[in-house]
Amino acid sequence: LWQKLNISQDYFIRTTDPKHKAAVTNVLTQLYEKGAIYKGEYEGLYCVGCEQFKMESDLVDGKCPDHNRIPERMTEESYMLRMTELQSTLLAKIKSDELLIQPAKYKKEMISFLEKQILEDISLSRKNVEWGIPLPFDASHTTYVWVDAFLNYLTVLGWDGKGIAPAAWPADVQLIGKDILRVHATIWQILLLHLGFPVTKVLFTHGHILSGGKKMSKTLG
């Protein structure tokens, strides 16, 4: 598929890469010192398969549609990333196409989502979990998957988590699956805004290759 699209895979990265870990630690320190991260408590419906908290509106018959399981209700001490205060800024960038979401139906979907409900501040840490990068300001917590994973887009370019964005950012296109559009169009962009970096130029969203009428998934076999 990459050959047909004339795409080269230049670099294989794991989030356990030492340089990536160091960069994530630098970013967490920066965000905490500027007040974008604060200590709080998070309660929500957590899907283990997605490694993600879900809203009631995301569920079908009370289950995660991708993993066909009922999420667990969890309450835990957590460090939170401020989302709400940047919602209007994000919405304006989507409407103006500074952040261009394609195809157009997905742009409409995201505008509708952001106009109808308030973005809640999100949990970015787990407490007393062995895996993950420890928070530099509280070693009893490790980073939650999204912040760690999203920073790959910058650390893969050699960025050390300090100073200005790498020269190759933003990419001309980020190609993503439709099930992760919402987190890429909200959490990832707000993380960039907190850092003072340009938002993504284009989020191009594709559909799924289906298996048995459902999205392929390791969880479903």
mmCIF file of N, CA, C and O in Angstrom, residues 23-87:
data_model
loop_
_atom_site.group_PDB
_atom_site.id
_atom_site.type_symbol
_atom_site.label_atom_id
_atom_site.label_comp_id
_atom_site.label_asym_id
_atom_site.label_seq_id
_atom_site.Cartn_x
_atom_site.Cartn_y
_atom_site.Cartn_z
ATOM 1 N N ALA A 23 12.190 13.634 25.804
ATOM 2 C CA ALA A 23 11.421 14.739 25.232
ATOM 3 C C ALA A 23 10.062 14.870 25.916
ATOM 4 O O ALA A 23 9.610 15.980 26.226
ATOM 5 N N VAL A 24 9.387 13.732 26.147
ATOM 6 C CA VAL A 24 8.089 13.757 26.818
ATOM 7 C C VAL A 24 8.235 14.346 28.222
ATOM 8 O O VAL A 24 7.412 15.157 28.665
ATOM 9 N N THR A 25 9.298 13.979 28.919
ATOM 10 C CA THR A 25 9.553 14.508 30.259
ATOM 11 C C THR A 25 9.725 16.025 30.211
ATOM 12 O O THR A 25 9.191 16.750 31.057
ATOM 13 N N ASN A 26 10.445 16.509 29.208
ATOM 14 C CA ASN A 26 10.640 17.958 29.054
ATOM 15 C C ASN A 26 9.314 18.673 28.803
ATOM 16 O O ASN A 26 9.055 19.746 29.357
ATOM 17 N N VAL A 27 8.464 18.076 27.967
ATOM 18 C CA VAL A 27 7.171 18.685 27.654
ATOM 19 C C VAL A 27 6.276 18.720 28.892
ATOM 20 O O VAL A 27 5.634 19.734 29.190
ATOM 21 N N LEU A 28 6.225 17.620 29.623
ATOM 22 C CA LEU A 28 5.399 17.570 30.830
ATOM 23 C C LEU A 28 5.834 18.632 31.838
ATOM 24 O O LEU A 28 4.994 19.304 32.456
ATOM 25 N N THR A 29 7.136 18.801 31.997
ATOM 26 C CA THR A 29 7.658 19.828 32.906
ATOM 27 C C THR A 29 7.212 21.216 32.460
ATOM 28 O O THR A 29 6.730 22.024 33.265
ATOM 29 N N GLN A 30 7.350 21.479 31.164
ATOM 30 C CA GLN A 30 6.969 22.777 30.609
ATOM 31 C C GLN A 30 5.485 23.068 30.813
ATOM 32 O O GLN A 30 5.099 24.157 31.245
ATOM 33 N N LEU A 31 4.630 22.084 30.506
ATOM 34 C CA LEU A 31 3.184 22.285 30.619
ATOM 35 C C LEU A 31 2.752 22.455 32.073
ATOM 36 O O LEU A 31 1.847 23.236 32.376
ATOM 37 N N TYR A 32 3.403 21.727 32.967
ATOM 38 C CA TYR A 32 3.075 21.836 34.391
ATOM 39 C C TYR A 32 3.468 23.206 34.926
ATOM 40 O O TYR A 32 2.699 23.850 35.660
ATOM 41 N N GLU A 33 4.636 23.689 34.541
ATOM 42 C CA GLU A 33 5.123 24.975 35.037
ATOM 43 C C GLU A 33 4.278 26.138 34.532
ATOM 44 O O GLU A 33 4.163 27.162 35.213
ATOM 45 N N LYS A 34 3.679 26.001 33.348
ATOM 46 C CA LYS A 34 2.844 27.086 32.819
ATOM 47 C C LYS A 34 1.381 26.949 33.241
ATOM 48 O O LYS A 34 0.551 27.792 32.878
ATOM 49 N N GLY A 35 1.046 25.900 33.991
ATOM 50 C CA GLY A 35 -0.309 25.746 34.506
ATOM 51 C C GLY A 35 -1.273 25.040 33.572
ATOM 52 O O GLY A 35 -2.480 24.987 33.848
ATOM 53 N N ALA A 36 -0.783 24.480 32.469
ATOM 54 C CA ALA A 36 -1.655 23.749 31.550
ATOM 55 C C ALA A 36 -2.010 22.369 32.109
ATOM 56 O O ALA A 36 -2.981 21.749 31.676
ATOM 57 N N ILE A 37 -1.231 21.888 33.079
ATOM 58 C CA ILE A 37 -1.481 20.624 33.773
ATOM 59 C C ILE A 37 -1.726 20.913 35.242
ATOM 60 O O ILE A 37 -1.004 21.711 35.852
ATOM 61 N N TYR A 38 -2.748 20.278 35.818
ATOM 62 C CA TYR A 38 -3.036 20.448 37.243
ATOM 63 C C TYR A 38 -3.492 19.111 37.822
ATOM 64 O O TYR A 38 -3.960 18.226 37.101
ATOM 65 N N LYS A 39 -3.363 18.979 39.137
ATOM 66 C CA LYS A 39 -3.749 17.748 39.819
ATOM 67 C C LYS A 39 -5.232 17.763 40.124
ATOM 68 O O LYS A 39 -5.770 18.759 40.617
ATOM 69 N N GLY A 40 -5.920 16.675 39.788
ATOM 70 C CA GLY A 40 -7.356 16.602 40.039
ATOM 71 C C GLY A 40 -7.788 15.168 40.204
ATOM 72 O O GLY A 40 -7.006 14.302 40.597
ATOM 73 N N GLU A 41 -9.032 14.915 39.894
ATOM 74 C CA GLU A 41 -9.601 13.571 39.979
ATOM 75 C C GLU A 41 -10.484 13.345 38.771
ATOM 76 O O GLU A 41 -11.227 14.236 38.367
ATOM 77 N N TYR A 42 -10.374 12.186 38.183
ATOM 78 C CA TYR A 42 -11.166 11.903 36.982
ATOM 79 C C TYR A 42 -12.075 10.716 37.238
ATOM 80 O O TYR A 42 -11.651 9.692 37.772
ATOM 81 N N GLU A 43 -13.311 10.866 36.830
ATOM 82 C CA GLU A 43 -14.264 9.754 36.885
ATOM 83 C C GLU A 43 -14.889 9.603 35.515
ATOM 84 O O GLU A 43 -15.281 10.586 34.879
ATOM 85 N N GLY A 44 -14.942 8.391 35.028
ATOM 86 C CA GLY A 44 -15.545 8.182 33.723
ATOM 87 C C GLY A 44 -15.641 6.716 33.367
ATOM 88 O O GLY A 44 -15.263 5.836 34.147
ATOM 89 N N LEU A 45 -16.167 6.467 32.168
ATOM 90 C CA LEU A 45 -16.301 5.113 31.639
ATOM 91 C C LEU A 45 -15.064 4.796 30.825
ATOM 92 O O LEU A 45 -14.780 5.455 29.827
ATOM 93 N N TYR A 46 -14.324 3.776 31.247
ATOM 94 C CA TYR A 46 -13.019 3.476 30.653
ATOM 95 C C TYR A 46 -13.085 2.158 29.896
ATOM 96 O O TYR A 46 -13.429 1.112 30.456
ATOM 97 N N CYS A 47 -12.768 2.214 28.577
ATOM 98 C CA CYS A 47 -12.687 1.002 27.765
ATOM 99 C C CYS A 47 -11.247 0.518 27.751
ATOM 100 O O CYS A 47 -10.359 1.224 27.251
ATOM 101 N N VAL A 48 -11.007 -0.660 28.276
ATOM 102 C CA VAL A 48 -9.652 -1.212 28.334
ATOM 103 C C VAL A 48 -9.113 -1.458 26.929
ATOM 104 O O VAL A 48 -7.944 -1.232 26.640
ATOM 105 N N GLY A 49 -9.982 -1.910 26.009
ATOM 106 C CA GLY A 49 -9.554 -2.183 24.640
ATOM 107 C C GLY A 49 -9.050 -0.943 23.934
ATOM 108 O O GLY A 49 -8.054 -0.985 23.209
ATOM 109 N N CYS A 50 -9.732 0.197 24.141
ATOM 110 C CA CYS A 50 -9.340 1.468 23.503
ATOM 111 C C CYS A 50 -8.259 2.189 24.299
ATOM 112 O O CYS A 50 -7.620 3.107 23.777
ATOM 113 N N GLU A 51 -8.079 1.800 25.581
ATOM 114 C CA GLU A 51 -7.242 2.564 26.508
ATOM 115 C C GLU A 51 -7.695 4.021 26.519
ATOM 116 O O GLU A 51 -6.900 4.956 26.410
ATOM 117 N N GLN A 52 -9.002 4.222 26.677
ATOM 118 C CA GLN A 52 -9.567 5.557 26.540
ATOM 119 C C GLN A 52 -10.863 5.657 27.340
ATOM 120 O O GLN A 52 -11.656 4.718 27.385
ATOM 121 N N PHE A 53 -11.054 6.809 27.999
ATOM 122 C CA PHE A 53 -12.333 7.082 28.639
ATOM 123 C C PHE A 53 -13.359 7.405 27.568
ATOM 124 O O PHE A 53 -13.063 8.061 26.575
ATOM 125 N N LYS A 54 -14.598 6.943 27.761
ATOM 126 C CA LYS A 54 -15.671 7.124 26.789
ATOM 127 C C LYS A 54 -16.792 7.980 27.378
ATOM 128 O O LYS A 54 -17.022 7.972 28.586
ATOM 129 N N MET A 55 -17.496 8.693 26.505
ATOM 130 C CA MET A 55 -18.712 9.379 26.903
ATOM 131 C C MET A 55 -19.898 8.468 26.616
ATOM 132 O O MET A 55 -19.808 7.561 25.784
ATOM 133 N N GLU A 56 -21.006 8.717 27.308
ATOM 134 C CA GLU A 56 -22.210 7.912 27.095
ATOM 135 C C GLU A 56 -22.612 7.911 25.624
ATOM 136 O O GLU A 56 -23.055 6.890 25.083
ATOM 137 N N SER A 57 -22.437 9.066 24.966
ATOM 138 C CA SER A 57 -22.849 9.193 23.566
ATOM 139 C C SER A 57 -21.987 8.359 22.619
ATOM 140 O O SER A 57 -22.368 8.117 21.469
ATOM 141 N N ASP A 58 -20.805 7.921 23.090
ATOM 142 C CA ASP A 58 -19.928 7.093 22.254
ATOM 143 C C ASP A 58 -20.379 5.629 22.228
ATOM 144 O O ASP A 58 -19.951 4.860 21.362
ATOM 145 N N LEU A 59 -21.213 5.240 23.189
ATOM 146 C CA LEU A 59 -21.554 3.836 23.373
ATOM 147 C C LEU A 59 -22.774 3.435 22.546
ATOM 148 O O LEU A 59 -23.617 4.265 22.214
ATOM 149 N N VAL A 60 -22.831 2.164 22.204
ATOM 150 C CA VAL A 60 -23.985 1.589 21.515
ATOM 151 C C VAL A 60 -24.532 0.474 22.408
ATOM 152 O O VAL A 60 -23.819 -0.492 22.716
ATOM 153 N N ASP A 61 -25.761 0.638 22.858
ATOM 154 C CA ASP A 61 -26.365 -0.311 23.809
ATOM 155 C C ASP A 61 -25.491 -0.477 25.048
ATOM 156 O O ASP A 61 -25.345 -1.582 25.587
ATOM 157 N N GLY A 62 -24.874 0.630 25.457
ATOM 158 C CA GLY A 62 -24.052 0.614 26.662
ATOM 159 C C GLY A 62 -22.681 0.020 26.491
ATOM 160 O O GLY A 62 -21.931 -0.116 27.462
ATOM 161 N N LYS A 63 -22.298 -0.326 25.247
ATOM 162 C CA LYS A 63 -21.005 -0.968 24.995
ATOM 163 C C LYS A 63 -20.156 -0.130 24.051
ATOM 164 O O LYS A 63 -20.678 0.630 23.233
ATOM 165 N N CYS A 64 -18.846 -0.291 24.150
ATOM 166 C CA CYS A 64 -17.942 0.308 23.177
ATOM 167 C C CYS A 64 -18.203 -0.345 21.825
ATOM 168 O O CYS A 64 -18.135 -1.578 21.707
ATOM 169 N N PRO A 65 -18.500 0.436 20.783
ATOM 170 C CA PRO A 65 -18.826 -0.165 19.491
ATOM 171 C C PRO A 65 -17.648 -0.885 18.830
ATOM 172 O O PRO A 65 -17.858 -1.791 18.025
ATOM 173 N N ASP A 66 -16.431 -0.499 19.167
ATOM 174 C CA ASP A 66 -15.261 -1.135 18.555
ATOM 175 C C ASP A 66 -14.887 -2.447 19.224
ATOM 176 O O ASP A 66 -14.317 -3.333 18.586
ATOM 177 N N HIS A 67 -15.184 -2.575 20.523
ATOM 178 C CA HIS A 67 -14.741 -3.762 21.255
ATOM 179 C C HIS A 67 -15.896 -4.573 21.846
ATOM 180 O O HIS A 67 -15.667 -5.607 22.476
ATOM 181 N N ASN A 68 -17.128 -4.083 21.662
ATOM 182 C CA ASN A 68 -18.331 -4.824 22.070
ATOM 183 C C ASN A 68 -18.262 -5.235 23.541
ATOM 184 O O ASN A 68 -18.630 -6.345 23.920
ATOM 185 N N ARG A 69 -17.780 -4.303 24.372
ATOM 186 C CA ARG A 69 -17.729 -4.595 25.800
ATOM 187 C C ARG A 69 -18.198 -3.365 26.577
ATOM 188 O O ARG A 69 -18.095 -2.238 26.105
ATOM 189 N N ILE A 70 -18.719 -3.604 27.770
ATOM 190 C CA ILE A 70 -19.194 -2.524 28.622
ATOM 191 C C ILE A 70 -17.993 -1.876 29.303
ATOM 192 O O ILE A 70 -17.214 -2.566 29.974
ATOM 193 N N PRO A 71 -17.806 -0.559 29.157
ATOM 194 C CA PRO A 71 -16.676 0.099 29.824
ATOM 195 C C PRO A 71 -16.812 0.035 31.346
ATOM 196 O O PRO A 71 -17.920 -0.064 31.887
ATOM 197 N N GLU A 72 -15.667 0.097 32.014
ATOM 198 C CA GLU A 72 -15.648 0.101 33.479
ATOM 199 C C GLU A 72 -15.773 1.546 33.975
ATOM 200 O O GLU A 72 -15.175 2.447 33.399
ATOM 201 N N ARG A 73 -16.554 1.758 35.044
ATOM 202 C CA ARG A 73 -16.604 3.089 35.648
ATOM 203 C C ARG A 73 -15.423 3.208 36.618
ATOM 204 O O ARG A 73 -15.288 2.408 37.541
ATOM 205 N N MET A 74 -14.578 4.200 36.372
ATOM 206 C CA MET A 74 -13.365 4.357 37.153
ATOM 207 C C MET A 74 -13.289 5.766 37.728
ATOM 208 O O MET A 74 -13.654 6.743 37.073
ATOM 209 N N THR A 75 -12.825 5.866 38.957
ATOM 210 C CA THR A 75 -12.511 7.154 39.586
ATOM 211 C C THR A 75 -11.095 7.051 40.125
ATOM 212 O O THR A 75 -10.778 6.099 40.846
ATOM 213 N N GLU A 76 -10.262 8.015 39.773
ATOM 214 C CA GLU A 76 -8.890 7.956 40.242
ATOM 215 C C GLU A 76 -8.265 9.340 40.282
ATOM 216 O O GLU A 76 -8.662 10.235 39.536
ATOM 217 N N GLU A 77 -7.302 9.493 41.188
ATOM 218 C CA GLU A 77 -6.496 10.717 41.213
ATOM 219 C C GLU A 77 -5.740 10.816 39.904
ATOM 220 O O GLU A 77 -5.206 9.821 39.400
ATOM 221 N N SER A 78 -5.699 11.987 39.341
ATOM 222 C CA SER A 78 -5.085 12.124 38.026
ATOM 223 C C SER A 78 -4.596 13.545 37.822
ATOM 224 O O SER A 78 -5.129 14.492 38.412
ATOM 225 N N TYR A 79 -3.587 13.684 36.982
ATOM 226 C CA TYR A 79 -3.204 15.012 36.506
ATOM 227 C C TYR A 79 -3.979 15.266 35.218
ATOM 228 O O TYR A 79 -4.121 14.383 34.374
ATOM 229 N N MET A 80 -4.482 16.489 35.101
ATOM 230 C CA MET A 80 -5.401 16.837 34.026
ATOM 231 C C MET A 80 -4.767 17.863 33.086
ATOM 232 O O MET A 80 -4.014 18.741 33.509
ATOM 233 N N LEU A 81 -5.097 17.747 31.800
ATOM 234 C CA LEU A 81 -4.680 18.736 30.799
ATOM 235 C C LEU A 81 -5.857 19.666 30.536
ATOM 236 O O LEU A 81 -6.972 19.218 30.256
ATOM 237 N N ARG A 82 -5.612 20.970 30.612
ATOM 238 C CA ARG A 82 -6.681 21.946 30.400
ATOM 239 C C ARG A 82 -7.097 21.944 28.923
ATOM 240 O O ARG A 82 -6.287 22.204 28.033
ATOM 241 N N MET A 83 -8.363 21.649 28.680
ATOM 242 C CA MET A 83 -8.927 21.593 27.337
ATOM 243 C C MET A 83 -9.957 22.701 27.104
ATOM 244 O O MET A 83 -9.965 23.372 26.079
ATOM 245 N N THR A 84 -10.818 22.896 28.106
ATOM 246 C CA THR A 84 -11.979 23.768 27.953
ATOM 247 C C THR A 84 -11.591 25.178 27.525
ATOM 248 O O THR A 84 -12.232 25.775 26.651
ATOM 249 N N GLU A 85 -10.531 25.712 28.117
ATOM 250 C CA GLU A 85 -10.171 27.109 27.878
ATOM 251 C C GLU A 85 -9.713 27.381 26.443
ATOM 252 O O GLU A 85 -9.715 28.528 25.993
ATOM 253 N N LEU A 86 -9.348 26.338 25.703
ATOM 254 C CA LEU A 86 -8.883 26.518 24.323
ATOM 255 C C LEU A 86 -9.908 26.044 23.290
ATOM 256 O O LEU A 86 -9.610 26.035 22.093
ATOM 257 N N GLN A 87 -11.102 25.675 23.739
ATOM 258 C CA GLN A 87 -12.105 25.132 22.819
ATOM 259 C C GLN A 87 -12.505 26.147 21.750
ATOM 260 O O GLN A 87 -12.592 25.800 20.564
#
